[in-house]
Short mmCIF file of C-alpha atoms in Angstrom, two decimals:
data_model
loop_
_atom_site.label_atom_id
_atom_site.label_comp_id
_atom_site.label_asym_id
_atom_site.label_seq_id
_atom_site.Cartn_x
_atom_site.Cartn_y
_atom_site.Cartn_z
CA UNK T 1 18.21 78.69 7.30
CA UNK T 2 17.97 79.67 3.65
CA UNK T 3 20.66 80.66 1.44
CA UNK T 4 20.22 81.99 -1.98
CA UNK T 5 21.53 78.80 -4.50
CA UNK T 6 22.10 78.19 -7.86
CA UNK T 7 19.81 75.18 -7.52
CA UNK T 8 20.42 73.75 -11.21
CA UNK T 9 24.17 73.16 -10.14
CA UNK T 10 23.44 72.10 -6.48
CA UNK T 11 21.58 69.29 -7.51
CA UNK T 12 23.24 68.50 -10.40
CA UNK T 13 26.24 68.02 -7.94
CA UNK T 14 24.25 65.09 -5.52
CA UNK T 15 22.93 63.78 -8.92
CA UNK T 16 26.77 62.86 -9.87
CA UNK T 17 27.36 60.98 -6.94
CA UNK T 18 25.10 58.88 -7.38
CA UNK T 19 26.68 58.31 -11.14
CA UNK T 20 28.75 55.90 -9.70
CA UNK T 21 26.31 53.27 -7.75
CA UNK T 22 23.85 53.73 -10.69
CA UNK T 23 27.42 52.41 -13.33
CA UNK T 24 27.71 49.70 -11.03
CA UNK T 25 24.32 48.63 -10.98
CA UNK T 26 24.05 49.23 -14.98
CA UNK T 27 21.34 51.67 -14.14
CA UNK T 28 20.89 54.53 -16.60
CA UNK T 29 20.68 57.71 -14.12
CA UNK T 30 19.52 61.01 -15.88
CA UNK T 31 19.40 64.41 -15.09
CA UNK T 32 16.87 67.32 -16.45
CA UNK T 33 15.93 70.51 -15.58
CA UNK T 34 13.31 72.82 -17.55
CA UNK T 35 16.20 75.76 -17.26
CA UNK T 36 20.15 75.56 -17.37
CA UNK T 37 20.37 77.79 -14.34
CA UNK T 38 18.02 79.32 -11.60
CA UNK T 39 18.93 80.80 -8.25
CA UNK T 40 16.12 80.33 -5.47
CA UNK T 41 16.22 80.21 -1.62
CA UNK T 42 17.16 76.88 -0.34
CA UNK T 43 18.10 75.53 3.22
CA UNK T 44 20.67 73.23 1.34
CA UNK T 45 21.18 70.73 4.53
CA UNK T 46 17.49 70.16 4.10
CA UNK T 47 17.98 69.63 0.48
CA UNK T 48 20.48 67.48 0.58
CA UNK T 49 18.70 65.37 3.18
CA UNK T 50 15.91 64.56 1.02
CA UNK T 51 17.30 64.12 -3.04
CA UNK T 52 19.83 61.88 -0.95
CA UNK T 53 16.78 60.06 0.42
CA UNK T 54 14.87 59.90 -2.88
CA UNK T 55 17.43 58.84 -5.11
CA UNK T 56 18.64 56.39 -2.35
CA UNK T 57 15.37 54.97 -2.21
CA UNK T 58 14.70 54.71 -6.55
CA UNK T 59 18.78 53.14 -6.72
CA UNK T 60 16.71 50.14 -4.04
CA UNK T 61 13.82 49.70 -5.79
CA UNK T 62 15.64 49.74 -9.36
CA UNK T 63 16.65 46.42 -10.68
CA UNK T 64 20.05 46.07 -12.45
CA UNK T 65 19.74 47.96 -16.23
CA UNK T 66 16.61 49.93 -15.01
CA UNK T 67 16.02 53.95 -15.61
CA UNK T 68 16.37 56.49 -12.55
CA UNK T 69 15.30 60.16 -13.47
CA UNK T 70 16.20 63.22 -11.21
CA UNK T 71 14.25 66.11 -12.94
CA UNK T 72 14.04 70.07 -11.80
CA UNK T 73 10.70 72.09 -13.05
CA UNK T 74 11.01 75.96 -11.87
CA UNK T 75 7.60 77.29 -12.62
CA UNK T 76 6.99 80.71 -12.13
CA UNK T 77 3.38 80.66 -13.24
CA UNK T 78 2.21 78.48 -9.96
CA UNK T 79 5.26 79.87 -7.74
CA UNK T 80 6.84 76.66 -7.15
CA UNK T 81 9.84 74.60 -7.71
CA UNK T 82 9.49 70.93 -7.54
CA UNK T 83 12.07 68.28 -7.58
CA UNK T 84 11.43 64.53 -8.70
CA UNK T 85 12.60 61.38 -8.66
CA UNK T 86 11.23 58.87 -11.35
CA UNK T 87 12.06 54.78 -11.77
CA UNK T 88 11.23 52.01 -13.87
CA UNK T 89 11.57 49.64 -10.33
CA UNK T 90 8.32 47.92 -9.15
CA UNK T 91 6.47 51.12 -8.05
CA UNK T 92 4.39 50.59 -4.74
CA UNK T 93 0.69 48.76 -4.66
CA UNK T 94 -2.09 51.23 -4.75
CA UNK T 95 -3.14 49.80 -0.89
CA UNK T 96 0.42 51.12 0.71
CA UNK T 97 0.39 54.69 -1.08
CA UNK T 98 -1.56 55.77 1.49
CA UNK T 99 0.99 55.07 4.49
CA UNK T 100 4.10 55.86 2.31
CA UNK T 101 4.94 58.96 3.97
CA UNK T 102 3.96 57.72 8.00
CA UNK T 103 7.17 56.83 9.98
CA UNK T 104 8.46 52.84 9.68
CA UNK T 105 5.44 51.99 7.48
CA UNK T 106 6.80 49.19 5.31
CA UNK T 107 6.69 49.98 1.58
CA UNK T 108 7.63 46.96 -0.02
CA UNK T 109 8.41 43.33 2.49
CA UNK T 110 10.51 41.80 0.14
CA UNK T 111 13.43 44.00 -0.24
CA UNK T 112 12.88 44.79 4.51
CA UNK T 113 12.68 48.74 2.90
CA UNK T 114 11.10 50.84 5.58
CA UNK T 115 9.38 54.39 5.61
CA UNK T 116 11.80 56.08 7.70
CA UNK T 117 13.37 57.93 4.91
CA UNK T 118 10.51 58.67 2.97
CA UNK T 119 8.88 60.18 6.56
CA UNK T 120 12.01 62.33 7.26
CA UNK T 121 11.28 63.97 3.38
CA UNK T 122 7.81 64.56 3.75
CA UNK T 123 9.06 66.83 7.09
CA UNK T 124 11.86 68.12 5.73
CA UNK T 125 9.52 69.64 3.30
CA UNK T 126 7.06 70.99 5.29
CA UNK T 127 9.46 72.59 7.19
CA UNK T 128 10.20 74.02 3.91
CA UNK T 129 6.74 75.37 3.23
CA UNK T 130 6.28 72.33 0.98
CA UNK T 131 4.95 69.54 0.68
CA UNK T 132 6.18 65.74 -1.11
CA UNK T 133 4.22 63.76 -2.84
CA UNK T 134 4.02 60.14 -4.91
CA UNK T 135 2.50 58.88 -8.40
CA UNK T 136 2.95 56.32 -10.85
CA UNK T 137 6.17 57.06 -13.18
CA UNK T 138 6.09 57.19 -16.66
CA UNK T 139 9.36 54.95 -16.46
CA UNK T 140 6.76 52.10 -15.00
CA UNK T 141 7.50 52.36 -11.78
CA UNK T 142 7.46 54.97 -9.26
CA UNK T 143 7.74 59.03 -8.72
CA UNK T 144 8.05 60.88 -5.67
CA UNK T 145 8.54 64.35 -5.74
CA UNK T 146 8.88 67.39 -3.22
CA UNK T 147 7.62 70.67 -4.28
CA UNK T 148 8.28 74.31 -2.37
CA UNK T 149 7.42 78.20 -2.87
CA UNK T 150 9.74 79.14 -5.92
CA UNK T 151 9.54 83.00 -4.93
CA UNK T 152 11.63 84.73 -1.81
CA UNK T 153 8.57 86.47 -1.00
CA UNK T 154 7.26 83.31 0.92
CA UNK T 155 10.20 83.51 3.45
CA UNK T 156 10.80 86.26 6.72
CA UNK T 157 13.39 88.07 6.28
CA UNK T 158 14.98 86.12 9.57
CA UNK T 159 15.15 83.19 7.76
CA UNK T 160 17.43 84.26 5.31
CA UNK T 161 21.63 83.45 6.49
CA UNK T 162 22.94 84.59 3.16
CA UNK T 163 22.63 86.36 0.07
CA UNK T 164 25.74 86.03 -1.67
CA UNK T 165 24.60 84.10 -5.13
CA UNK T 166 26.94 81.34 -5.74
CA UNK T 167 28.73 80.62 -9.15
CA UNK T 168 26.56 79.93 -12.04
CA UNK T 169 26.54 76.15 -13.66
CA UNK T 170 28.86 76.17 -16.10
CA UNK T 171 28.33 72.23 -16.59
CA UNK T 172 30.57 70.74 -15.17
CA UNK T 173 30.64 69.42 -11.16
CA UNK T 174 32.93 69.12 -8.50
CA UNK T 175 33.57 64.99 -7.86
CA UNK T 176 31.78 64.31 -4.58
CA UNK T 177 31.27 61.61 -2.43
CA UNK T 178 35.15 60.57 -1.60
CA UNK T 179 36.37 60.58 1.57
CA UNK T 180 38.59 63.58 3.00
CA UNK T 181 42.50 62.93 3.74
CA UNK T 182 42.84 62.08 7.55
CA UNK T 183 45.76 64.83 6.56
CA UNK T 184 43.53 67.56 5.88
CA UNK T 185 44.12 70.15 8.71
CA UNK T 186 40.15 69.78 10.09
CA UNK T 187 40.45 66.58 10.85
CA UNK T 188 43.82 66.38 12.92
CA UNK T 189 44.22 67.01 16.21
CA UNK T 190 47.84 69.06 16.82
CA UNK T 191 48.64 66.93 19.65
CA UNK T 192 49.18 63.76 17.08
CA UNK T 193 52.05 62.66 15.42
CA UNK T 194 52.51 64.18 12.08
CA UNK T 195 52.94 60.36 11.16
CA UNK T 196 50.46 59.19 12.46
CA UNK T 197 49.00 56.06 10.71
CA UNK T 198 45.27 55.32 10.31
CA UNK T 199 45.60 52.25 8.68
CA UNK T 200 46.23 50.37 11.98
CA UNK T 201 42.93 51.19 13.41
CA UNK T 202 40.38 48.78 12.65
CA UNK T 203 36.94 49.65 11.84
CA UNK T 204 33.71 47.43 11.95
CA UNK T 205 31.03 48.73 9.76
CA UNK T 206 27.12 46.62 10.04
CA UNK T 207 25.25 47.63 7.44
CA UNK T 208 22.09 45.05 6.18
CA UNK T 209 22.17 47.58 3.10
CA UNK T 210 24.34 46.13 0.70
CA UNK T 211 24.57 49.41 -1.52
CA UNK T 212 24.76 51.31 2.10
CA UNK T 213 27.31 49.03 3.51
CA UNK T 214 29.67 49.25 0.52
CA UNK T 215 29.62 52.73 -0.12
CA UNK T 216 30.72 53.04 3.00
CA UNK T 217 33.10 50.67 3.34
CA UNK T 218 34.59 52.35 0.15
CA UNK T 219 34.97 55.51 1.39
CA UNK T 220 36.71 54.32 4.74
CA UNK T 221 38.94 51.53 3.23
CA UNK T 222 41.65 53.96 1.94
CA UNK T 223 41.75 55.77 5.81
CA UNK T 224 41.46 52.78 8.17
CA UNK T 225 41.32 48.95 8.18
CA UNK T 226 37.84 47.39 7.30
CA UNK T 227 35.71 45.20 8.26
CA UNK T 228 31.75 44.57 7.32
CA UNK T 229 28.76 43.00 9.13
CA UNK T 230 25.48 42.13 6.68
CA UNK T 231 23.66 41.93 10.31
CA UNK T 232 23.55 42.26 13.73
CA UNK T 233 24.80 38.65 14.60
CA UNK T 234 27.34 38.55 12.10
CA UNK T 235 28.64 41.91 13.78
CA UNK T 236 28.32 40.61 17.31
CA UNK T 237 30.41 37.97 16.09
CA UNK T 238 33.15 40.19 14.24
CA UNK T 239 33.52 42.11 17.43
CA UNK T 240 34.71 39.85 19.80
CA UNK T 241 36.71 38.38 16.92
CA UNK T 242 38.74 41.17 15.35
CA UNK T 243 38.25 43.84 18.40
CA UNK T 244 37.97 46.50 16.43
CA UNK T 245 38.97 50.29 17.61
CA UNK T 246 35.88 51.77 16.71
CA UNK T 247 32.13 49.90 15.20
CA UNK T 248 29.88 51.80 12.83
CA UNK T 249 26.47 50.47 13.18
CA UNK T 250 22.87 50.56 11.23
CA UNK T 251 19.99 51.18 13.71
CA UNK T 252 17.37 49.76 11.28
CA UNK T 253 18.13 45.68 10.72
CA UNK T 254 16.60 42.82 10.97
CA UNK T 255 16.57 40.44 13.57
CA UNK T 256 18.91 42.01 16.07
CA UNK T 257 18.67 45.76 15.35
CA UNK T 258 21.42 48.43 16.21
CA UNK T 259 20.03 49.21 19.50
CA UNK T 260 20.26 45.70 20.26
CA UNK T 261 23.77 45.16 19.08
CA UNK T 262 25.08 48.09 20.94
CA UNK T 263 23.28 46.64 23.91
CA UNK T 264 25.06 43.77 24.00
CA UNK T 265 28.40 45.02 22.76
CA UNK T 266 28.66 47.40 26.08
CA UNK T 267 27.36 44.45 28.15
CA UNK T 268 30.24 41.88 26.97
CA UNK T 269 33.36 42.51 28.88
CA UNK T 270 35.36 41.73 26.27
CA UNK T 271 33.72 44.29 23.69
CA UNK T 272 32.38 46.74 26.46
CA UNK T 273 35.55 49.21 25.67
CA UNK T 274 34.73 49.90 21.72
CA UNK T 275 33.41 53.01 20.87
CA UNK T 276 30.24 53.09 18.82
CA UNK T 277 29.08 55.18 15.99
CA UNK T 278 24.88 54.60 15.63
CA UNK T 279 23.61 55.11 11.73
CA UNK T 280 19.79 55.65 11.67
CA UNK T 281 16.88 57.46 9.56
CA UNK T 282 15.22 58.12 13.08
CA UNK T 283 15.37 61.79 13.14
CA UNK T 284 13.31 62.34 17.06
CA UNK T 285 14.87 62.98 19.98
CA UNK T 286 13.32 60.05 21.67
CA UNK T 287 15.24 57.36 19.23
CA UNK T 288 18.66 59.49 19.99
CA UNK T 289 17.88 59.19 23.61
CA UNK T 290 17.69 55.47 22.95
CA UNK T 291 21.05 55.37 20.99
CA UNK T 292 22.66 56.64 23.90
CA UNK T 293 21.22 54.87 26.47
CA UNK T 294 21.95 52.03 25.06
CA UNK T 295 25.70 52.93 24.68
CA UNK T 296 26.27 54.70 21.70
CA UNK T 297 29.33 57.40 21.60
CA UNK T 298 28.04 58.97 18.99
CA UNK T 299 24.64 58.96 16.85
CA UNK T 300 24.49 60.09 13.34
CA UNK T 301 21.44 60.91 10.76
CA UNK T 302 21.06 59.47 7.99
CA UNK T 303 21.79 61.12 5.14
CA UNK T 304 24.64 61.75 6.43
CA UNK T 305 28.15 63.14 4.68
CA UNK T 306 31.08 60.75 4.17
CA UNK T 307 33.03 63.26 5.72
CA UNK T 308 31.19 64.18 8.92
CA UNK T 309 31.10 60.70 9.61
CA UNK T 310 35.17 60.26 9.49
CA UNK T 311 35.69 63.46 11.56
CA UNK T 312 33.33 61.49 14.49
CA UNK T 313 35.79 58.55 13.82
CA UNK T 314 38.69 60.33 14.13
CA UNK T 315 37.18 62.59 16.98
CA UNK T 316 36.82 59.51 19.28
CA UNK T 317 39.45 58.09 18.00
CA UNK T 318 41.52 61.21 19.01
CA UNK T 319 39.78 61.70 22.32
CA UNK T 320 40.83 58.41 23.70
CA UNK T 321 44.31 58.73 22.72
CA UNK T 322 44.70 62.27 23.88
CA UNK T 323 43.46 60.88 27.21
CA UNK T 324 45.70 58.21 27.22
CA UNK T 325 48.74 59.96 26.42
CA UNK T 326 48.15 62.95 29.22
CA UNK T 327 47.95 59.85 31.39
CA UNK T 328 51.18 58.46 30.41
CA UNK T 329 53.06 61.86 30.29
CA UNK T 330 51.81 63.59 33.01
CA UNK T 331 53.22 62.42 36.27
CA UNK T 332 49.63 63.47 37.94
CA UNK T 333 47.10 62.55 35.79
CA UNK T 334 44.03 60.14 37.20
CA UNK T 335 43.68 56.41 35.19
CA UNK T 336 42.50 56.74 32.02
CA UNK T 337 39.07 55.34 32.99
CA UNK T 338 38.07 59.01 32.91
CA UNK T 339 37.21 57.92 29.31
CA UNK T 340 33.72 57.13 28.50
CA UNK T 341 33.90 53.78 29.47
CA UNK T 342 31.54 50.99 31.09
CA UNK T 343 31.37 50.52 34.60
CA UNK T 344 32.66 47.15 34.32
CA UNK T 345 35.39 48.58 32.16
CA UNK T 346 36.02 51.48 35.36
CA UNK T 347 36.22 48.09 37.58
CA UNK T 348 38.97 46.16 35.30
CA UNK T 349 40.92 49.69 35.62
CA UNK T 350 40.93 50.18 39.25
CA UNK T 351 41.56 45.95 39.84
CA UNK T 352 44.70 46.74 37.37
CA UNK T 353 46.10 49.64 39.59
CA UNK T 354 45.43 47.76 42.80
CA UNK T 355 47.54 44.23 41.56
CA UNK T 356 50.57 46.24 40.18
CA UNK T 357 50.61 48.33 43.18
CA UNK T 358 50.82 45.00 45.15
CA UNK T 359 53.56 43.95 43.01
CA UNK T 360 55.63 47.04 42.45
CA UNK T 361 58.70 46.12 43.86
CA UNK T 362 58.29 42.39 42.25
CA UNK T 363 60.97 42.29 39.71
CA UNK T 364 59.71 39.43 38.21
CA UNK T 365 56.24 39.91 37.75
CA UNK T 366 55.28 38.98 34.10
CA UNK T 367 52.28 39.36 32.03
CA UNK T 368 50.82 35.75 32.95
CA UNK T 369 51.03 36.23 36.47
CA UNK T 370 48.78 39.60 36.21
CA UNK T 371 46.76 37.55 33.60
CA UNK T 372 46.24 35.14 36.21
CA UNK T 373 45.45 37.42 39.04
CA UNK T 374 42.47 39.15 37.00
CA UNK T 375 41.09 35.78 36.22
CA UNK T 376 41.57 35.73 32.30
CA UNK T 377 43.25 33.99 29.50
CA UNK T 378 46.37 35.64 28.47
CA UNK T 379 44.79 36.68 24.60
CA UNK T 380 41.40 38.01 25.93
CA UNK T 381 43.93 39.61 29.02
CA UNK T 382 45.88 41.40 26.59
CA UNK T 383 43.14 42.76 23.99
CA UNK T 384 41.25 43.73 26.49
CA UNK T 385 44.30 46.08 28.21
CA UNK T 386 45.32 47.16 25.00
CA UNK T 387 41.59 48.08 23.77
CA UNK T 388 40.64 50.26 27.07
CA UNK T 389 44.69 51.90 27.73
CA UNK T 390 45.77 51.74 23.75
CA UNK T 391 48.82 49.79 24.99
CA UNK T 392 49.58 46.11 25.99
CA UNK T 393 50.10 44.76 29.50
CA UNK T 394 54.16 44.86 29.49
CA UNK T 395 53.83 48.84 28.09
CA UNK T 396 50.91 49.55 30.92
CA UNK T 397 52.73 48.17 33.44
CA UNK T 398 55.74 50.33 32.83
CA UNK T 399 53.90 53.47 32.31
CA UNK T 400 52.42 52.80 36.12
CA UNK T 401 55.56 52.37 37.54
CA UNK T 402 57.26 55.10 35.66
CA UNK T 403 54.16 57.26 37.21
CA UNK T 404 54.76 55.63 40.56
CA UNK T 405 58.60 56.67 40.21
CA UNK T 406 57.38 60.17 39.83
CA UNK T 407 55.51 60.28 42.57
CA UNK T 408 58.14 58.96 45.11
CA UNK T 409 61.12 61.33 43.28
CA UNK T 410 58.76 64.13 44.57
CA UNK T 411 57.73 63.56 47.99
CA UNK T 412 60.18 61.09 49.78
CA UNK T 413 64.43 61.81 50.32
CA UNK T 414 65.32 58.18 48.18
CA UNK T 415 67.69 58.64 45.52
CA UNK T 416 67.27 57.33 41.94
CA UNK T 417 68.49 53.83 42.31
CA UNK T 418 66.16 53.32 45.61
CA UNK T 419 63.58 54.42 43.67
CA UNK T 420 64.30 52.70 40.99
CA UNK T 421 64.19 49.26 42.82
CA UNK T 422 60.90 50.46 44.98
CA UNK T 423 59.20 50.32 41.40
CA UNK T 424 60.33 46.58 40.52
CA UNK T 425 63.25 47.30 38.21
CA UNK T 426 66.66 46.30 39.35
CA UNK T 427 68.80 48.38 36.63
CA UNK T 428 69.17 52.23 37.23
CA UNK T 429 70.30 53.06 34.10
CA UNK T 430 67.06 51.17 32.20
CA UNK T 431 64.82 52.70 34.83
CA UNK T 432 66.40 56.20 33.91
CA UNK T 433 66.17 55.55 30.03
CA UNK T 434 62.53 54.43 30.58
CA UNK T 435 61.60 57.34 32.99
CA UNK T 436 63.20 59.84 30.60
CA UNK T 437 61.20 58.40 27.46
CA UNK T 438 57.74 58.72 29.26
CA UNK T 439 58.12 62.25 30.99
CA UNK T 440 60.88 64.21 28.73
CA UNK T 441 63.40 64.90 31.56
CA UNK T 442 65.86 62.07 33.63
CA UNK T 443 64.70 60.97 36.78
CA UNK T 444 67.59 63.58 38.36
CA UNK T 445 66.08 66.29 36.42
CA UNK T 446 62.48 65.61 37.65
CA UNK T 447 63.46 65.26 41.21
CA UNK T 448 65.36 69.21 41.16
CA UNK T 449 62.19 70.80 39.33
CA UNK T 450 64.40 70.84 36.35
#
């Protein structure tokens, strides 16, 4: 899917967000390119896959006040274009060269860095009628590089999506790498308060990158609340401790590995609700099928944008709640365990419906009691309610009833205040208030079609 780029600008733009991890890290990043501008055919999400992966990998294998240079050669002598990424890190043993580019090869055992990434480039390329290669930098340590036909006469004509040239370089960049306003238009679903607030939603990231893990930790911090994992059995733990509305999670760790966690997570009861996001360099269709039999709600490749990976956040996030609310509003609707959920999380569901339908007309049966019943503690009883319906017991309880109202209003002859004590609430003029909040329209109103 090639589009014709003004490549000078289009990588000058990933090279400046990288500015900021490199300031941090007191590493001197540079740019060059042989020309100021060039326009060539590029399938830019391929791109952007792999100078992401290279300059992720030099920013790991860089120590703190080291040299990282991304430099652009367009030569039209040999046809080709070749992009490189240079460091002055430790540069890889001449024995592991020869596996750098084979899938999960390790590269370097100290620092747990895998070939995954390196893999995904060297296809990415080819795909691009290239090809990516690795020598010793001049910096001291390494250089990989990824080189492709420079002329459009290597493509089909099919291949090509667009031909509209983009703007030139002018030398400056568009700021990149920040995470889009949950208020930009994309991202919001119509159906949500205008008011809504992110910043109660709770987010575990578990990241065993610590560059990784921040980064993205930054970028969500401002949208949501945050919480970080530097492994899988620190994010096991933070899971069941902070039940957290939705978990972001590495595939690639060590010791227990994201597969693993989300294994586990969906086999706890008290976790088994939380929607999971799975991060990973596997690009094949037999590691996604894994992701998602093992639980994951959604599975992401890595490189991946900041902001594709908030609109799946906000997408689940959204889904569940839309779900939820047609549930509460609509007289009708079936439980809310039409959700992706577990089956154990389908069985908790249906036990809740059967107990308050054996004590609808039991005005005072409390929160306790219905812990009691289910067989849990009152905390775990009410985090777990509250994660799978997005309200607590009390509210749950009330939205039943209110939905059991509706039903008798429509198909039995009993006036408001017999229904009203059929549900377990002895004051008519609560019940009405209550009915009225969850459906839009009084109890009287509902029962003449009004």
């Amino acid at each position: 899917k090639l589009e014709r780029t003004e490549a000078v600008a289009f990588f000058d733009d990933i090279y400046q967000s990288f500015k900021e991890l490199a300031e941090k890290k007191k590493i001197e990043l540079l740019f060059e390119s042989n020309l100021p501008q060039k326009e060539l055919l590029l399938d830019k999400s391929k791109w952007d896959k792999i100078a992401y992966n290279l300059l992720s990998n030099a920013m790991k294998h860089t120590p703190d006040n080291g040299i990282i240079m991304m430099r652009l050669v367009f030569s039209e002598m040999d046809d080709r274009f070749t992009l490189s990424v240079s460091d002055s890190g430790e540069g890889v043993p001449k024995e592991k060269q020869s596996s750098l580019f084979v899938r999960f090869a390790q590269i370097d055992s100290s620092t747990g860095g895998t070939g995954v990434g390196l893999h995904l480039t060297a296809e990415l390329a080819a795909v691009h009628k290239g090809k990516a290669e690795y020598a010793p930098s001049e910096l001291g340590g390494a250089c990989f590089s990824v080189s492709i036909p420079l002329s459009d006469n290597n493509y089909e004509k099919e291949e090509i999506i667009e031909t509209q040239v983009l703007p030139k370089f002018t030398g400056t960049t568009v700021e990149t790498g920040h995470a889009p306003s949950l208020q930009d238009p994309s991202l919001q679903d119509p159906s949500l308060p205008p008011d809504k607030c992110y910043q109660d939603y709770k987010i575990l990231v578990i990241e065993d990158d610590d560059e990784v893990r921040e980064f993205v930790s930054n970028q969500l911090n401002d949208s949501f609340t945050l919480f970080t994992a530097k492994d899988g059995t620190e994010g096991l733990e933070k899971a069941i401790n902070e039940q957290p509305n939705l978990i972001v999670c590495d595939v690639m760790m060590p010791g227990i590995d994201g597969f693993e966690v989300t294994r586990r997570l969906k086999a706890d009861f008290l976790t088994s609700h939380i929607p999971i996001v799975l991060l990973t360099a596997h690009s094949s269709e037999e590691h996604q099928l894994e992701g998602i039999q093992a639980g994951a709600d959604a599975y992401i490749t890595k490189p991946f944008s900041i902001k594709y990976l908030m609109a799946r956040i906000v997408k689940l996030i959204e889904q569940r709640e839309k779900l939820q609310r047609k549930f509460a509003q609509e007289p009708g609707t079936p439980p809310v365990h039409l959700i992706n959920f577990t089956d154990k999380d389908k069985e908790f569901i249906d036990k809740l419906h059967v107990l308050i339908e054996q004590n609808m007309e039991n005005v005072d049966f409390s929160v306790d009691e219905f812990a009691q019943l289910v067989g849990m503690g009152r905390t775990n009883f009410y985090k777990k309610v509250k994660g799978i319906t997005g309200h607590s017991p009390n509210e749950y309880l009330r939205i039943i009833r209110m939905k059991k109202a509706a039903e008798l209003l429509a198909t039995t002859n009993l006036n408001v205040s017999e229904v009203s004590y059929k549900i377990g609430i002895n004051d008519p003029f609560y019940f009405s208030k209550c009915f009225k909040a969850q459906f839009g329209k009084t109890p009287s109103q509902f029962q003449k079609g009004g």
